[in-house]
PDB file of C-alpha atoms and ligand atoms in Angstrom:
ATOM      1  CA  MET A   1    -110.010 102.861 166.919  1.00 54.00           C
ATOM      2  CA  THR A   2    -106.649 102.448 165.101  1.00 59.00           C
ATOM      3  CA  ASP A   3    -103.843 104.863 165.932  1.00 59.00           C
ATOM      4  CA  PRO A   4    -103.403 107.188 162.904  1.00 64.00           C
ATOM      5  CA  ASP A   5     -99.687 107.519 163.755  1.00 70.00           C
ATOM      6  CA  PRO A   6     -98.475 104.203 165.241  1.00 64.00           C
ATOM      7  CA  LEU A   7     -94.891 105.565 165.379  1.00 73.00           C
ATOM      8  CA  GLY A   8     -95.661 107.725 168.391  1.00 75.00           C
ATOM      9  CA  GLY A   9     -95.987 110.949 166.421  1.00 86.00           C
ATOM     10  CA  LEU A  10     -92.957 110.417 164.166  1.00 88.00           C
ATOM     11  CA  LEU A  11     -95.060 110.237 161.005  1.00 87.00           C
ATOM     12  CA  GLY A  12     -96.724 113.594 161.682  1.00 90.00           C
ATOM     13  CA  ARG A  13     -93.481 115.214 162.846  1.00 92.00           C
ATOM     14  CA  TRP A  14     -91.630 113.964 159.760  1.00 94.00           C
ATOM     15  CA  ARG A  15     -94.340 115.317 157.438  1.00 92.00           C
ATOM     16  CA  ARG A  16     -94.208 118.720 159.138  1.00 94.00           C
ATOM     17  CA  LEU A  17     -90.385 118.876 159.003  1.00 94.00           C
ATOM     18  CA  ALA A  18     -90.371 117.638 155.399  1.00 94.00           C
ATOM     19  CA  GLU A  19     -92.349 120.699 154.271  1.00 94.00           C
ATOM     20  CA  THR A  20     -89.261 122.917 154.629  1.00 94.00           C
ATOM     21  CA  GLY A  21     -86.493 120.414 155.393  1.00 96.00           C
ATOM     22  CA  VAL A  22     -83.881 118.822 153.146  1.00 97.00           C
ATOM     23  CA  LEU A  23     -84.298 115.084 152.586  1.00 96.00           C
ATOM     24  CA  LEU A  24     -81.066 113.165 153.086  1.00 96.00           C
ATOM     25  CA  ASP A  25     -81.600 109.956 151.176  1.00 94.00           C
ATOM     26  CA  GLY A  26     -79.325 107.146 152.319  1.00 95.00           C
ATOM     27  CA  PHE A  27     -76.569 106.505 154.824  1.00 96.00           C
ATOM     28  CA  HIS A  28     -73.849 108.385 152.934  1.00 96.00           C
ATOM     29  CA  ALA A  29     -75.905 111.553 152.548  1.00 96.00           C
ATOM     30  CA  LEU A  30     -76.671 111.525 156.278  1.00 97.00           C
ATOM     31  CA  LYS A  31     -73.010 110.822 157.137  1.00 97.00           C
ATOM     32  CA  HIS A  32     -71.787 113.759 155.021  1.00 97.00           C
ATOM     33  CA  ALA A  33     -74.444 116.126 156.326  1.00 97.00           C
ATOM     34  CA  VAL A  34     -73.547 115.299 159.948  1.00 98.00           C
ATOM     35  CA  ARG A  35     -69.832 115.699 159.232  1.00 97.00           C
ATOM     36  CA  PHE A  36     -70.386 119.166 157.816  1.00 98.00           C
ATOM     37  CA  GLY A  37     -72.570 120.425 160.618  1.00 97.00           C
ATOM     38  CA  ALA A  38     -76.112 120.029 159.239  1.00 97.00           C
ATOM     39  CA  ASP A  39     -78.922 120.466 161.735  1.00 97.00           C
ATOM     40  CA  VAL A  40     -80.531 117.011 161.380  1.00 97.00           C
ATOM     41  CA  THR A  41     -84.044 117.079 162.816  1.00 96.00           C
ATOM     42  CA  ALA A  42     -85.145 113.464 162.214  1.00 96.00           C
ATOM     43  CA  ALA A  43     -83.472 110.275 161.008  1.00 97.00           C
ATOM     44  CA  VAL A  44     -84.913 106.809 160.369  1.00 97.00           C
ATOM     45  CA  ALA A  45     -83.587 103.390 159.433  1.00 97.00           C
ATOM     46  CA  VAL A  46     -85.356 100.143 158.634  1.00 97.00           C
ATOM     47  CA  ASP A  47     -82.502  98.283 160.332  1.00 97.00           C
ATOM     48  CA  ARG A  48     -80.853 100.507 162.928  1.00 97.00           C
ATOM     49  CA  ARG A  49     -78.223  97.914 163.863  1.00 98.00           C
ATOM     50  CA  ALA A  50     -77.188  97.521 160.225  1.00 97.00           C
ATOM     51  CA  ALA A  51     -76.939 101.316 159.833  1.00 98.00           C
ATOM     52  CA  LEU A  52     -74.740 101.595 162.925  1.00 98.00           C
ATOM     53  CA  ALA A  53     -72.603  98.669 161.718  1.00 98.00           C
ATOM     54  CA  LEU A  54     -72.094 100.643 158.488  1.00 97.00           C
ATOM     55  CA  ALA A  55     -71.031 103.609 160.607  1.00 98.00           C
ATOM     56  CA  ASP A  56     -68.581 101.429 162.542  1.00 98.00           C
ATOM     57  CA  GLU A  57     -67.090 100.300 159.255  1.00 97.00           C
ATOM     58  CA  LEU A  58     -67.160 103.494 157.165  1.00 96.00           C
ATOM     59  CA  ALA A  59     -67.700 106.475 159.418  1.00 97.00           C
ATOM     60  CA  PRO A  60     -66.721 105.871 163.043  1.00 98.00           C
ATOM     61  CA  ASP A  61     -66.360 109.660 163.449  1.00 98.00           C
ATOM     62  CA  VAL A  62     -70.148 110.119 163.248  1.00 98.00           C
ATOM     63  CA  ARG A  63     -71.249 106.831 164.847  1.00 98.00           C
ATOM     64  CA  GLY A  64     -72.169 108.419 168.167  1.00 98.00           C
ATOM     65  CA  THR A  65     -74.243 111.140 166.497  1.00 98.00           C
ATOM     66  CA  LEU A  66     -76.045 108.600 164.303  1.00 98.00           C
ATOM     67  CA  ASP A  67     -76.714 106.422 167.340  1.00 98.00           C
ATOM     68  CA  ALA A  68     -78.451 109.358 168.993  1.00 97.00           C
ATOM     69  CA  LEU A  69     -80.357 110.385 165.851  1.00 97.00           C
ATOM     70  CA  LEU A  70     -81.621 107.161 164.271  1.00 97.00           C
ATOM     71  CA  THR A  71     -85.079 105.776 164.991  1.00 95.00           C
ATOM     72  CA  GLU A  72     -85.897 102.317 163.671  1.00 96.00           C
ATOM     73  CA  VAL A  73     -89.104 102.159 161.657  1.00 95.00           C
ATOM     74  CA  PRO A  74     -90.852  99.232 159.963  1.00 94.00           C
ATOM     75  CA  GLU A  75     -90.402  98.881 156.204  1.00 94.00           C
ATOM     76  CA  ALA A  76     -93.986 100.080 155.529  1.00 93.00           C
ATOM     77  CA  ALA A  77     -93.472 103.225 157.609  1.00 92.00           C
ATOM     78  CA  TYR A  78     -90.187 103.977 155.843  1.00 94.00           C
ATOM     79  CA  ALA A  79     -92.019 103.659 152.515  1.00 94.00           C
ATOM     80  CA  ALA A  80     -94.646 106.105 153.791  1.00 91.00           C
ATOM     81  CA  LEU A  81     -91.982 108.656 154.784  1.00 93.00           C
ATOM     82  CA  VAL A  82     -89.536 108.432 151.870  1.00 94.00           C
ATOM     83  CA  PRO A  83     -90.553 108.410 148.182  1.00 88.00           C
ATOM     84  CA  ARG A  84     -88.015 105.762 147.131  1.00 88.00           C
ATOM     85  CA  ARG A  85     -86.131 103.142 149.098  1.00 90.00           C
ATOM     86  CA  HIS A  86     -82.411 103.823 149.276  1.00 91.00           C
ATOM     87  CA  PRO A  87     -80.374 100.569 149.349  1.00 93.00           C
ATOM     88  CA  THR A  88     -79.167 101.440 152.873  1.00 95.00           C
ATOM     89  CA  ALA A  89     -82.795 102.128 153.991  1.00 96.00           C
ATOM     90  CA  VAL A  90     -81.628 105.195 155.921  1.00 97.00           C
ATOM     91  CA  ALA A  91     -83.179 108.649 155.519  1.00 97.00           C
ATOM     92  CA  ALA A  92     -83.114 111.902 157.432  1.00 97.00           C
ATOM     93  CA  LEU A  93     -84.337 115.478 157.340  1.00 97.00           C
ATOM     94  CA  ALA A  94     -82.101 118.502 157.898  1.00 98.00           C
ATOM     95  CA  VAL A  95     -82.727 122.228 158.141  1.00 97.00           C
ATOM     96  CA  ARG A  96     -81.890 124.107 154.932  1.00 96.00           C
ATOM     97  CA  PRO A  97     -79.222 126.731 155.718  1.00 96.00           C
ATOM     98  CA  ALA A  98     -80.547 130.300 155.673  1.00 96.00           C
ATOM     99  CA  ARG A  99     -79.970 132.303 152.494  1.00 97.00           C
ATOM    100  CA  GLU A 100     -78.418 135.103 154.587  1.00 97.00           C
ATOM    101  CA  ALA A 101     -75.813 132.691 155.994  1.00 97.00           C
ATOM    102  CA  ASN A 102     -74.942 131.485 152.483  1.00 97.00           C
ATOM    103  CA  LEU A 103     -74.685 135.053 151.196  1.00 97.00           C
ATOM    104  CA  ARG A 104     -72.327 135.935 154.047  1.00 97.00           C
ATOM    105  CA  ALA A 105     -70.148 132.891 153.302  1.00 97.00           C
ATOM    106  CA  LEU A 106     -70.054 133.767 149.594  1.00 97.00           C
ATOM    107  CA  ALA A 107     -69.136 137.398 150.244  1.00 95.00           C
ATOM    108  CA  ARG A 108     -66.550 136.767 152.984  1.00 94.00           C
ATOM    109  CA  GLU A 109     -63.141 138.262 152.195  1.00 92.00           C
ATOM    110  CA  PRO A 110     -60.382 137.372 151.733  1.00 94.00           C
ATOM    111  CA  ARG A 111     -61.683 134.330 149.885  1.00 96.00           C
ATOM    112  CA  THR A 112     -59.425 131.291 150.111  1.00 95.00           C
ATOM    113  CA  ALA A 113     -61.131 129.131 147.464  1.00 98.00           C
ATOM    114  CA  PRO A 114     -63.179 129.893 144.327  1.00 98.00           C
ATOM    115  CA  VAL A 115     -66.927 130.155 143.955  1.00 98.00           C
ATOM    116  CA  VAL A 116     -68.413 128.015 141.169  1.00 98.00           C
ATOM    117  CA  VAL A 117     -71.245 129.552 139.153  1.00 98.00           C
ATOM    118  CA  LEU A 118     -73.545 127.421 137.021  1.00 98.00           C
ATOM    119  CA  ASP A 119     -75.182 129.840 134.629  1.00 98.00           C
ATOM    120  CA  GLU A 120     -78.756 128.685 133.948  1.00 98.00           C
ATOM    121  CA  PRO A 121     -78.067 124.962 134.346  1.00 98.00           C
ATOM    122  CA  ARG A 122     -80.826 122.562 133.264  1.00 97.00           C
ATOM    123  CA  ASN A 123     -79.782 119.139 134.502  1.00 97.00           C
ATOM    124  CA  LEU A 124     -80.408 118.406 138.179  1.00 97.00           C
ATOM    125  CA  GLY A 125     -77.880 115.543 138.193  1.00 96.00           C
ATOM    126  CA  ASN A 126     -75.147 117.834 136.865  1.00 96.00           C
ATOM    127  CA  ALA A 127     -75.861 120.382 139.588  1.00 98.00           C
ATOM    128  CA  GLY A 128     -75.614 117.677 142.273  1.00 98.00           C
ATOM    129  CA  ALA A 129     -72.361 116.368 140.838  1.00 98.00           C
ATOM    130  CA  VAL A 130     -70.928 119.906 140.817  1.00 98.00           C
ATOM    131  CA  ILE A 131     -71.867 120.463 144.473  1.00 98.00           C
ATOM    132  CA  ARG A 132     -70.103 117.217 145.327  1.00 98.00           C
ATOM    133  CA  LEU A 133     -67.027 118.388 143.407  1.00 98.00           C
ATOM    134  CA  ALA A 134     -67.104 121.792 145.080  1.00 98.00           C
ATOM    135  CA  ALA A 135     -67.266 120.106 148.482  1.00 98.00           C
ATOM    136  CA  GLY A 136     -64.357 117.834 147.607  1.00 98.00           C
ATOM    137  CA  PHE A 137     -62.163 120.712 146.481  1.00 98.00           C
ATOM    138  CA  GLY A 138     -63.186 122.929 149.398  1.00 98.00           C
ATOM    139  CA  ALA A 139     -64.719 125.561 147.100  1.00 98.00           C
ATOM    140  CA  THR A 140     -66.386 128.492 148.846  1.00 98.00           C
ATOM    141  CA  GLY A 141     -69.741 127.797 147.238  1.00 98.00           C
ATOM    142  CA  VAL A 142     -71.873 126.894 144.256  1.00 98.00           C
ATOM    143  CA  VAL A 143     -74.161 129.552 142.838  1.00 98.00           C
ATOM    144  CA  THR A 144     -76.774 128.872 140.192  1.00 98.00           C
ATOM    145  CA  THR A 145     -78.457 131.487 138.022  1.00 98.00           C
ATOM    146  CA  GLY A 146     -81.774 130.868 136.281  1.00 97.00           C
ATOM    147  CA  THR A 147     -84.716 128.731 137.311  1.00 97.00           C
ATOM    148  CA  LEU A 148     -83.117 125.505 138.598  1.00 97.00           C
ATOM    149  CA  ASP A 149     -83.377 125.162 142.393  1.00 96.00           C
ATOM    150  CA  PRO A 150     -79.957 123.960 143.635  1.00 97.00           C
ATOM    151  CA  TRP A 151     -81.745 122.521 146.707  1.00 96.00           C
ATOM    152  CA  HIS A 152     -84.171 120.438 144.611  1.00 95.00           C
ATOM    153  CA  PRO A 153     -84.365 116.893 146.100  1.00 91.00           C
ATOM    154  CA  THR A 154     -82.764 115.391 142.978  1.00 93.00           C
ATOM    155  CA  VAL A 155     -79.839 117.837 143.237  1.00 96.00           C
ATOM    156  CA  VAL A 156     -79.467 117.032 146.934  1.00 95.00           C
ATOM    157  CA  ARG A 157     -79.431 113.311 146.068  1.00 92.00           C
ATOM    158  CA  GLY A 158     -76.702 113.901 143.450  1.00 95.00           C
ATOM    159  CA  GLY A 159     -74.751 115.961 145.976  1.00 97.00           C
ATOM    160  CA  ALA A 160     -74.614 113.026 148.450  1.00 96.00           C
ATOM    161  CA  GLY A 161     -75.352 115.260 151.441  1.00 95.00           C
ATOM    162  CA  LEU A 162     -72.500 117.635 150.591  1.00 98.00           C
ATOM    163  CA  HIS A 163     -74.708 120.720 150.219  1.00 98.00           C
ATOM    164  CA  PHE A 164     -73.744 121.306 153.856  1.00 98.00           C
ATOM    165  CA  ALA A 165     -70.028 121.418 153.045  1.00 98.00           C
ATOM    166  CA  THR A 166     -70.194 124.500 150.811  1.00 98.00           C
ATOM    167  CA  ALA A 167     -72.533 127.503 150.362  1.00 98.00           C
ATOM    168  CA  VAL A 168     -75.242 126.630 147.825  1.00 98.00           C
ATOM    169  CA  GLU A 169     -77.497 129.436 146.647  1.00 98.00           C
ATOM    170  CA  ARG A 170     -79.418 130.724 143.633  1.00 98.00           C
ATOM    171  CA  LEU A 171     -78.578 134.306 142.615  1.00 98.00           C
ATOM    172  CA  SER A 172     -78.948 136.552 139.602  1.00 98.00           C
ATOM    173  CA  VAL A 173     -75.850 137.482 137.567  1.00 98.00           C
ATOM    174  CA  GLU A 174     -76.043 140.985 139.110  1.00 97.00           C
ATOM    175  CA  GLU A 175     -75.845 139.456 142.606  1.00 97.00           C
ATOM    176  CA  LEU A 176     -72.736 137.320 141.995  1.00 97.00           C
ATOM    177  CA  PRO A 177     -70.152 137.518 144.788  1.00 97.00           C
ATOM    178  CA  PRO A 178     -67.117 139.759 144.342  1.00 95.00           C
ATOM    179  CA  GLY A 179     -63.964 138.516 142.638  1.00 96.00           C
ATOM    180  CA  PRO A 180     -62.604 138.204 139.112  1.00 98.00           C
ATOM    181  CA  VAL A 181     -64.961 136.202 136.884  1.00 98.00           C
ATOM    182  CA  PHE A 182     -63.313 133.466 134.822  1.00 98.00           C
ATOM    183  CA  ALA A 183     -65.944 132.129 132.435  1.00 98.00           C
ATOM    184  CA  LEU A 184     -65.324 128.764 130.802  1.00 98.00           C
ATOM    185  CA  ASP A 185     -66.024 128.514 127.097  1.00 98.00           C
ATOM    186  CA  PRO A 186     -64.468 126.438 124.314  1.00 97.00           C
ATOM    187  CA  GLU A 187     -63.673 129.678 122.437  1.00 96.00           C
ATOM    188  CA  GLY A 188     -61.596 131.105 125.299  1.00 97.00           C
ATOM    189  CA  GLU A 189     -57.881 131.276 126.032  1.00 97.00           C
ATOM    190  CA  ASP A 190     -56.218 127.978 126.978  1.00 97.00           C
ATOM    191  CA  VAL A 191     -56.672 127.540 130.749  1.00 97.00           C
ATOM    192  CA  ARG A 192     -53.310 125.792 131.047  1.00 96.00           C
ATOM    193  CA  GLY A 193     -51.492 129.093 130.713  1.00 95.00           C
ATOM    194  CA  VAL A 194     -53.578 130.838 133.363  1.00 97.00           C
ATOM    195  CA  LYS A 195     -53.226 130.820 137.143  1.00 96.00           C
ATOM    196  CA  LEU A 196     -56.660 130.754 138.767  1.00 97.00           C
ATOM    197  CA  PRO A 197     -56.647 132.870 141.942  1.00 97.00           C
ATOM    198  CA  ASP A 198     -58.293 131.769 145.181  1.00 97.00           C
ATOM    199  CA  ASP A 199     -60.864 134.554 144.931  1.00 97.00           C
ATOM    200  CA  ALA A 200     -61.909 133.513 141.405  1.00 98.00           C
ATOM    201  CA  VAL A 201     -65.540 133.230 140.423  1.00 98.00           C
ATOM    202  CA  LEU A 202     -65.520 130.291 137.997  1.00 98.00           C
ATOM    203  CA  ALA A 203     -68.536 130.406 135.689  1.00 98.00           C
ATOM    204  CA  PHE A 204     -69.878 127.640 133.461  1.00 98.00           C
ATOM    205  CA  GLY A 205     -72.613 127.801 130.843  1.00 98.00           C
ATOM    206  CA  SER A 206     -75.781 125.797 130.512  1.00 98.00           C
ATOM    207  CA  GLU A 207     -75.809 122.334 128.984  1.00 96.00           C
ATOM    208  CA  ARG A 208     -77.912 123.513 126.057  1.00 93.00           C
ATOM    209  CA  SER A 209     -76.670 126.940 125.119  1.00 95.00           C
ATOM    210  CA  GLY A 210     -73.461 127.704 127.000  1.00 98.00           C
ATOM    211  CA  LEU A 211     -72.861 131.038 128.749  1.00 98.00           C
ATOM    212  CA  SER A 212     -75.691 133.595 128.783  1.00 98.00           C
ATOM    213  CA  GLY A 213     -75.181 137.109 127.430  1.00 98.00           C
ATOM    214  CA  ALA A 214     -75.398 138.538 130.957  1.00 98.00           C
ATOM    215  CA  LEU A 215     -72.644 136.254 132.246  1.00 98.00           C
ATOM    216  CA  ARG A 216     -70.429 136.915 129.239  1.00 98.00           C
ATOM    217  CA  ALA A 217     -70.814 140.645 129.836  1.00 98.00           C
ATOM    218  CA  ARG A 218     -69.777 140.184 133.477  1.00 98.00           C
ATOM    219  CA  ALA A 219     -66.760 137.942 132.679  1.00 98.00           C
ATOM    220  CA  ASP A 220     -63.225 139.293 133.101  1.00 98.00           C
ATOM    221  CA  HIS A 221     -61.621 136.320 131.325  1.00 98.00           C
ATOM    222  CA  LEU A 222     -62.846 133.629 128.916  1.00 98.00           C
ATOM    223  CA  LEU A 223     -60.993 130.336 129.336  1.00 98.00           C
ATOM    224  CA  ALA A 224     -60.991 127.086 127.356  1.00 98.00           C
ATOM    225  CA  LEU A 225     -60.269 123.562 128.526  1.00 98.00           C
ATOM    226  CA  PRO A 226     -57.988 121.646 126.158  1.00 97.00           C
ATOM    227  CA  MET A 227     -60.049 119.711 123.653  1.00 97.00           C
ATOM    228  CA  ARG A 228     -59.171 117.966 120.431  1.00 96.00           C
ATOM    229  CA  PRO A 229     -60.596 119.508 117.211  1.00 94.00           C
ATOM    230  CA  GLN A 230     -64.020 118.191 116.140  1.00 95.00           C
ATOM    231  CA  VAL A 231     -65.170 117.679 119.756  1.00 96.00           C
ATOM    232  CA  SER A 232     -67.630 120.496 120.479  1.00 94.00           C
ATOM    233  CA  SER A 233     -67.711 120.537 124.268  1.00 97.00           C
ATOM    234  CA  TYR A 234     -67.420 118.595 127.496  1.00 98.00           C
ATOM    235  CA  ASN A 235     -70.188 117.777 129.927  1.00 98.00           C
ATOM    236  CA  LEU A 236     -70.828 120.580 132.417  1.00 98.00           C
ATOM    237  CA  ALA A 237     -69.834 118.702 135.578  1.00 98.00           C
ATOM    238  CA  THR A 238     -66.662 117.307 134.043  1.00 98.00           C
ATOM    239  CA  SER A 239     -65.719 120.857 132.954  1.00 98.00           C
ATOM    240  CA  VAL A 240     -66.087 122.018 136.546  1.00 98.00           C
ATOM    241  CA  ALA A 241     -63.962 119.068 137.712  1.00 98.00           C
ATOM    242  CA  MET A 242     -61.111 119.915 135.343  1.00 98.00           C
ATOM    243  CA  THR A 243     -61.203 123.592 136.245  1.00 98.00           C
ATOM    244  CA  LEU A 244     -61.245 123.015 139.998  1.00 98.00           C
ATOM    245  CA  TYR A 245     -58.410 120.549 139.578  1.00 98.00           C
ATOM    246  CA  HIS A 246     -56.446 123.158 137.618  1.00 98.00           C
ATOM    247  CA  TRP A 247     -57.054 125.690 140.418  1.00 98.00           C
ATOM    248  CA  SER A 248     -56.033 123.200 143.121  1.00 97.00           C
ATOM    249  CA  ALA A 249     -52.860 122.190 141.292  1.00 94.00           C
ATOM    250  CA  GLY A 250     -51.687 125.769 140.779  1.00 86.00           C
ATOM    251  CA  PRO A 251     -49.859 128.066 143.171  1.00 75.00           C
ATOM    252  CA  HIS A 252     -52.327 129.669 145.590  1.00 72.00           C
ATOM    253  CA  GLY A 253     -53.133 133.277 146.324  1.00 67.00           C
ATOM    254  CA  THR A 254     -55.176 136.126 144.919  1.00 65.00           C
ATOM    255  CA  ALA A 255     -54.551 137.637 141.484  1.00 63.00           C
TER     256      ALA A 255
HETATM  257  C1  SAM B   1     -72.150 121.148 127.618  1.00 55.32           C
HETATM  258  S1  SAM B   1     -71.282 122.649 127.635  1.00 55.32           S
HETATM  259  C2  SAM B   1     -72.310 123.718 126.671  1.00 55.32           C
HETATM  260  C3  SAM B   1     -72.366 123.385 125.263  1.00 55.32           C
HETATM  261  C4  SAM B   1     -73.190 124.383 124.514  1.00 55.32           C
HETATM  262  N1  SAM B   1     -73.832 123.738 123.403  1.00 55.32           N
HETATM  263  C5  SAM B   1     -72.383 125.601 124.027  1.00 55.32           C
HETATM  264  O1  SAM B   1     -72.800 126.162 123.077  1.00 55.32           O
HETATM  265  O2  SAM B   1     -71.410 126.011 124.654  1.00 55.32           O
HETATM  266  C6  SAM B   1     -71.558 123.306 129.221  1.00 55.32           C
HETATM  267  C7  SAM B   1     -70.482 124.224 129.705  1.00 55.32           C
HETATM  268  O3  SAM B   1     -69.313 123.477 130.018  1.00 55.32           O
HETATM  269  C8  SAM B   1     -68.172 124.297 129.823  1.00 55.32           C
HETATM  270  N2  SAM B   1     -67.325 123.681 128.786  1.00 55.32           N
HETATM  271  C9  SAM B   1     -67.544 122.529 128.105  1.00 55.32           C
HETATM  272  N3  SAM B   1     -66.509 122.258 127.296  1.00 55.32           N
HETATM  273  C10 SAM B   1     -65.600 123.265 127.482  1.00 55.32           C
HETATM  274  C11 SAM B   1     -64.305 123.559 126.970  1.00 55.32           C
HETATM  275  N4  SAM B   1     -63.704 122.759 126.089  1.00 55.32           N
HETATM  276  N5  SAM B   1     -63.691 124.664 127.402  1.00 55.32           N
HETATM  277  C12 SAM B   1     -64.249 125.481 128.310  1.00 55.32           C
HETATM  278  N6  SAM B   1     -65.469 125.257 128.831  1.00 55.32           N
HETATM  279  C13 SAM B   1     -66.126 124.159 128.439  1.00 55.32           C
HETATM  280  C14 SAM B   1     -68.666 125.648 129.369  1.00 55.32           C
HETATM  281  O4  SAM B   1     -68.792 126.498 130.466  1.00 55.32           O
HETATM  282  C15 SAM B   1     -70.008 125.298 128.765  1.00 55.32           C
HETATM  283  O5  SAM B   1     -70.837 126.411 128.698  1.00 55.32           O
END
């Protein structure tokens, strides 16, 4: 009789963990997740030596952890575990942080860096890019309102494993964390004249229709990014990038 799980139980264990776990697709996602304290429960590579050589070259700080985590699997087994083959042929599963932990991180005071709110975003790639930006700027978290799941596998892929570097959660407008809400809208006041405080809640509208009525009603300030006449708007993720850069370049403190 053929063994239904020739990888000594890994196949079954992976499938069980994958039901609730976060798929880290590729070496860089795994590297980031490890750096930011993710609880990685399984990790595979088609070529373990090549993955560790990549760690030697690009991420010696996590080499030891990857050495302990990575199990080599044949190409066919990797294909059975992971829906698409990442060029590095490395994949892992991590535990999704508890909502309560994210809510605590978002509500912690005094806040030393803004929270980014994506109000009813539609595009999974944009959400991933924003989480990556938030991680890079050390933002407190990224909150989405509406139906998009900010932990959707495509968002996690776009975030390059950096969901673990910031608090990522879906909330309603009523549940937004405390702090002055600065909502970004082309009709607002020029952002260049405004100091963004560290406890700011920076809100951005959806790709299709901009800020919702509920978010507008909650906003304390409406701010515009500089834009030449006849251009209607910027892409959502690039708007977040400019705004976080403006915050980071300004003097720091609360309002
Ligand atoms: C693609 S835009 C939305 C365009 C949408 N058609 C609208 O009516 O606003 C997505 C979001 O990026 C931000 N944004 C884009 N361009 C902006 C600008 N020039 N100033 C401020 N925010 C901007 C806003 O938060 C906007 O809701």
